[in-house]
Short mmCIF file of C-alpha atoms in Angstrom, two decimals:
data_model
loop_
_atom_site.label_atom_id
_atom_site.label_comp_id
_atom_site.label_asym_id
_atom_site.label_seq_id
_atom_site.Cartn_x
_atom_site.Cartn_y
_atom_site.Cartn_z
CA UNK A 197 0.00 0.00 0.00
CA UNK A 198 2.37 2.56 1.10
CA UNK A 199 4.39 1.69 -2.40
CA UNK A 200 1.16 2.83 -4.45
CA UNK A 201 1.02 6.08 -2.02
CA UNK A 202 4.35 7.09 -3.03
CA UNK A 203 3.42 5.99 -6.81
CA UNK A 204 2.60 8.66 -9.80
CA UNK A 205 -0.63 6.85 -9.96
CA UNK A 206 -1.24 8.02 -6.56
CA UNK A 207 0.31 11.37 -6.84
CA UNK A 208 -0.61 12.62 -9.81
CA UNK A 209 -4.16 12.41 -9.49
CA UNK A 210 -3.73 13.89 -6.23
CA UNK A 211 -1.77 17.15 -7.38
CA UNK A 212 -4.49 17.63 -9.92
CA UNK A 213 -7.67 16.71 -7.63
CA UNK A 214 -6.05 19.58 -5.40
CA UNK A 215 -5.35 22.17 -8.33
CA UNK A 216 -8.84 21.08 -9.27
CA UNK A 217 -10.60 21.74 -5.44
CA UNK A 218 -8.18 25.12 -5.47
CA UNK A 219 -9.62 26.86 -8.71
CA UNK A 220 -13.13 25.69 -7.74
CA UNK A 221 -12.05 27.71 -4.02
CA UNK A 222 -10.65 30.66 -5.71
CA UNK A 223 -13.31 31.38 -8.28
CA UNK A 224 -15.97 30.79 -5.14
CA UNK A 225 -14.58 33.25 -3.26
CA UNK A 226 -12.68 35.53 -5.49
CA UNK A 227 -9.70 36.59 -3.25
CA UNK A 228 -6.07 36.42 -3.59
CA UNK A 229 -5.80 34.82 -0.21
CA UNK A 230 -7.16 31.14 -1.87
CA UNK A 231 -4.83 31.32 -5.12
CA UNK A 232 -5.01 27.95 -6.25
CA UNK A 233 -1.30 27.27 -5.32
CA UNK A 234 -1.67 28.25 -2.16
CA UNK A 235 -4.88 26.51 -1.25
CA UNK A 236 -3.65 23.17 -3.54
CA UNK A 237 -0.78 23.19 -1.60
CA UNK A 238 -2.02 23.26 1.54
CA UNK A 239 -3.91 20.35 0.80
CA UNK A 240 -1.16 18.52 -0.87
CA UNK A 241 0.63 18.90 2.06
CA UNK A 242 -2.14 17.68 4.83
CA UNK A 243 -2.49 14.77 2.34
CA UNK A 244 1.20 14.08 2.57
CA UNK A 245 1.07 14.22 6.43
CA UNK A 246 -1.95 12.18 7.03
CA UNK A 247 -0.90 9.41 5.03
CA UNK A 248 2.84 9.71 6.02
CA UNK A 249 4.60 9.99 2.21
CA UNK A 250 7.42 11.19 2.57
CA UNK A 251 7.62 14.84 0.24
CA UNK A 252 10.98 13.00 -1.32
CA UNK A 253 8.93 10.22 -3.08
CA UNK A 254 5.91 12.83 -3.53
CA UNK A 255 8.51 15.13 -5.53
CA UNK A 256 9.99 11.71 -7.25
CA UNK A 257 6.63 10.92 -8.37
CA UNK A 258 5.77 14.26 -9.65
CA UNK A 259 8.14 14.21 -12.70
CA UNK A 260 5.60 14.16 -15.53
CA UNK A 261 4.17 18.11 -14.10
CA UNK A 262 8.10 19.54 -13.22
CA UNK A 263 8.16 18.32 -16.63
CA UNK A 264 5.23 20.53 -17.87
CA UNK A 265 6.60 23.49 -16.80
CA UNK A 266 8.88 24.27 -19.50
CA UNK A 267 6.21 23.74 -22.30
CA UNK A 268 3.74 25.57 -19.66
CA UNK A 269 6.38 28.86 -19.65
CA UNK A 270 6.80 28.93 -23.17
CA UNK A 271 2.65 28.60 -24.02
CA UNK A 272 2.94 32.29 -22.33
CA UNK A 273 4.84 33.65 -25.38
CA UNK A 274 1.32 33.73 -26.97
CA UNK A 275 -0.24 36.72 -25.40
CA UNK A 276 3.03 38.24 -25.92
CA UNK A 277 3.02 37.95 -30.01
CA UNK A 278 -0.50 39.04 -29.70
CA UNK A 279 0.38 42.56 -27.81
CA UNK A 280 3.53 43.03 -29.87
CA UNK A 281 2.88 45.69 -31.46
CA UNK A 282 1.81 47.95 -28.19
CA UNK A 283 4.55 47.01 -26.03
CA UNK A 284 6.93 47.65 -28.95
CA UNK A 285 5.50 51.46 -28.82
CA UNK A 286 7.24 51.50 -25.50
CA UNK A 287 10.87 51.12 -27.05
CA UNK A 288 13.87 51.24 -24.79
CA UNK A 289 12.36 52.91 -21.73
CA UNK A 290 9.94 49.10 -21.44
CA UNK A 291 13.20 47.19 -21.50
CA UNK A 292 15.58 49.48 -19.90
CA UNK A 293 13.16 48.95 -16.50
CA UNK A 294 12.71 45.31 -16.96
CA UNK A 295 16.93 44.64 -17.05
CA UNK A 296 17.25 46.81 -14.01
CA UNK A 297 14.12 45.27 -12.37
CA UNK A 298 15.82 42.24 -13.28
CA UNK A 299 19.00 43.00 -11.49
CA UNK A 300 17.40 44.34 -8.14
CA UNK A 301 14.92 42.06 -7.35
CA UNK A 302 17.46 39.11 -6.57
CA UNK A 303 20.40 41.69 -5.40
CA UNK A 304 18.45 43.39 -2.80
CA UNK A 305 17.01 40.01 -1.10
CA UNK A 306 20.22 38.62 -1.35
CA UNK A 307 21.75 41.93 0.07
CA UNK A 308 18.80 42.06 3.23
CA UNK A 309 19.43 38.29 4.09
CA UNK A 310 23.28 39.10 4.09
CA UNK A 311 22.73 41.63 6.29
CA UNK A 312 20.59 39.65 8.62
CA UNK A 313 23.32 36.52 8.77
CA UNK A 314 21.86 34.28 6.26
CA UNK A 315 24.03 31.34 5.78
CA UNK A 316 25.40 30.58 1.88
CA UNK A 317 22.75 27.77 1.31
CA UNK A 318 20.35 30.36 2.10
CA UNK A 319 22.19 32.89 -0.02
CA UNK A 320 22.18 31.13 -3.21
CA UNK A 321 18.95 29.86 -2.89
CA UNK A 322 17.55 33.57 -2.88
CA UNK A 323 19.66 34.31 -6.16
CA UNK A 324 16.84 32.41 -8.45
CA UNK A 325 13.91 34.27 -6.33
CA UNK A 326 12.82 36.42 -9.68
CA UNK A 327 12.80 33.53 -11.90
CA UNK A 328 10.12 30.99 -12.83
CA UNK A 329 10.57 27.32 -11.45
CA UNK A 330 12.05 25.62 -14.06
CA UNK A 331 14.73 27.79 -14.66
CA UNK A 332 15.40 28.49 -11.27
CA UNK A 333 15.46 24.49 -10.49
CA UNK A 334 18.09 24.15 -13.49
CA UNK A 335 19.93 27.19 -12.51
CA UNK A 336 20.20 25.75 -8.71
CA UNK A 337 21.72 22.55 -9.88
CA UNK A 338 24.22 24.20 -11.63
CA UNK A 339 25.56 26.38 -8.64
CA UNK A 340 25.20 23.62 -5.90
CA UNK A 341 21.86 25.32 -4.42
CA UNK A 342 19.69 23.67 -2.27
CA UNK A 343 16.93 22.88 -4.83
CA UNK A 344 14.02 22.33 -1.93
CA UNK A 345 15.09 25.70 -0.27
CA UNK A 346 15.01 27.30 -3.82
CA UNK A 347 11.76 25.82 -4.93
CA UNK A 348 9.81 26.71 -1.44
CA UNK A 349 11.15 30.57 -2.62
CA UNK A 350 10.25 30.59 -5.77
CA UNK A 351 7.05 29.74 -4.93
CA UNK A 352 6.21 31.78 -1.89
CA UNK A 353 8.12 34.53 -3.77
CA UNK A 354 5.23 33.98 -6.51
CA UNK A 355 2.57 33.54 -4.61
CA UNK A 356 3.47 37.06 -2.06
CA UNK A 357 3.77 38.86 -5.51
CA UNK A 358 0.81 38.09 -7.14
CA UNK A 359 -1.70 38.62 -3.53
CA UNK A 360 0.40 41.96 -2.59
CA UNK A 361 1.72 43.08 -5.82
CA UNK A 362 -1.90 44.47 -7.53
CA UNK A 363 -3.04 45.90 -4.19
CA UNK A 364 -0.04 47.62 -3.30
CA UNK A 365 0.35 49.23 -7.58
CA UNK A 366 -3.55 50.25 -6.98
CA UNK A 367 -2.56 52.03 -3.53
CA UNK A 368 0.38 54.03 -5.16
CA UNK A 369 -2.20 54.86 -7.93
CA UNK A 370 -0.51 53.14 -10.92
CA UNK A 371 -2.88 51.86 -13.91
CA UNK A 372 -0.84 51.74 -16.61
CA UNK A 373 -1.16 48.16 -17.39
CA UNK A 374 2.07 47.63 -18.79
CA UNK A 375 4.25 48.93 -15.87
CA UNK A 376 1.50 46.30 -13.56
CA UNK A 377 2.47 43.61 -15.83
CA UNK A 378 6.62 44.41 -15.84
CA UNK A 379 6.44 44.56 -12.14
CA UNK A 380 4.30 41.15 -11.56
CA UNK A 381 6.74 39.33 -13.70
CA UNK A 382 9.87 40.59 -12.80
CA UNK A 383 8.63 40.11 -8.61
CA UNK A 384 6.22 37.15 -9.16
CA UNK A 385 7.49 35.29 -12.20
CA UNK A 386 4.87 32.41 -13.06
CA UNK A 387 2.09 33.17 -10.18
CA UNK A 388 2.69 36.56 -11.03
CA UNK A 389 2.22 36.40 -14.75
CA UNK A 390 -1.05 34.03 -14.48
CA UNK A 391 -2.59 36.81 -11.93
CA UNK A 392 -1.19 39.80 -14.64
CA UNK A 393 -3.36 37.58 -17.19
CA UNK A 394 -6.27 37.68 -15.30
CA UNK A 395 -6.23 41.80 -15.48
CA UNK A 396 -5.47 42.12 -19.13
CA UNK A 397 -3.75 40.13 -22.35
CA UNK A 398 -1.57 43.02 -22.36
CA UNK A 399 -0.55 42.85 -18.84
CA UNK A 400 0.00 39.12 -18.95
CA UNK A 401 2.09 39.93 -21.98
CA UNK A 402 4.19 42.32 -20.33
CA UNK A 403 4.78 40.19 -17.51
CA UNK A 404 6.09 37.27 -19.76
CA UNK A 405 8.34 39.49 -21.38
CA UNK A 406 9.67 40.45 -18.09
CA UNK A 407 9.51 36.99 -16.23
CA UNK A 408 11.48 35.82 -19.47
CA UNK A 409 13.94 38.70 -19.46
CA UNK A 410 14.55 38.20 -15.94
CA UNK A 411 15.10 34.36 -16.49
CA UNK A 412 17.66 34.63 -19.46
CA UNK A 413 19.96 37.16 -17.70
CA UNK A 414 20.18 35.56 -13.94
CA UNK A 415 20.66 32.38 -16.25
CA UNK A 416 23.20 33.78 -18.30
CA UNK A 417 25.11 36.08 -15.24
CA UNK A 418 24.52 34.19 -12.10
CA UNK A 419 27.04 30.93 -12.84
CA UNK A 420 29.66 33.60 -14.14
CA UNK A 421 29.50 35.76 -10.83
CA UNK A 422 29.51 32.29 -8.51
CA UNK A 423 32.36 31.24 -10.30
CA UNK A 424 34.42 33.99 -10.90
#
């Protein structure tokens, strides 16, 4: 029995029965709070405990969806050839502010948890905070992060972004759709990008162009600065 727990047959039907009971949750009650990660994870995770798998054989078992990722990241270039033509209106000022957003986000969380003691595990697993999961998983194997630690930041990273992120843009009185969209994907990557679609085509465009900027460059810079 506890073979078949630990099994894709068991798991995968499980992830998606909780994705499932999450969007069903989130539509119901139409708050951030209940983003289908969040709630699907929560009862991914009460499964785990109750029935004692251990997350190592969960994660095993989940290969066919980490696989999904990279086809589910690249599916987002779609919105983005649609609104090509408006965000190309925006020239050089549009990517200037996505390269720099790109090289805060990571250097100022690495930078605070420096500053507060954080250990070098902890360190390099905050490098890859800005970037979507499948990158960042790659990116962590390559510089000898912890790729649990990294993952559980990505994701909360994500998931903070896309609840506080819209809020916090209406507050300051910004409605320019394309600067909500830059700032959700640069901040929230994936989550953030999904929420930017649910606002506008052209803010979910915006948003993959920055989650993908962001996501070539730490790719490309990151190994050189850990080496060098």
């Amino acid at each position: 029995m506890s073979e078949f727990l630990a099994s894709p047959a068991f798991v995968l039907p499980l992830s998606s029965m909780a994705f499932v009971i999450g969007v069903a949750l989130y539509r119901r009650c139409n708050t951030a709070l209940l983003h289908p990660i969040i709630s699907a994870s929560i009862l991914v995770a009460i499964t785990l405990s109750i029935l004692q798998i251990p997350y190592r054989d969960y994660q095993g078992s989940s290969a066919l969806l980490y696989g999904l990722l990279g086809p589910a990241v690249v599916a987002l270039a779609v919105p983005l050839k649609q609104n090509l033509v408006i965000i190309r209106r925006a020239g050089w000022p549009l990517l200037v502010a996505i390269v720099v957003g790109a090289i805060l986000a990571p250097l100022i969380a690495v930078l605070i948890a420096l500053l507060l003691g954080a250990g070098q595990a902890v360190l390099l697993a905050l490098s890859g905070k800005s970037i979507t999961t499948p990158i960042a998983l790659a990116l962590a194997d390559k510089i000898q992060a912890s790729l649990s630690l990294t993952a559980a930041i990505v994701v909360l990273t994500g998931v903070v972004g896309a609840i506080a992120g819209p809020p916090l843009l209406h507050r300051l009185k910004i409605r320019d759709e394309r600067i909500i969209g830059i700032v959700l994907g640069i901040n929230a990557h994936a989550v953030g990008t999904a929420r930017a679609l649910e606002i506008s085509a052209l803010c979910g465009a915006c948003a993959a162009l920055a989650m993908g900027t962001c996501g070539a460059l730490t790719a490309l810079v990151l190994p050189l600065i850990i080496s060098g």
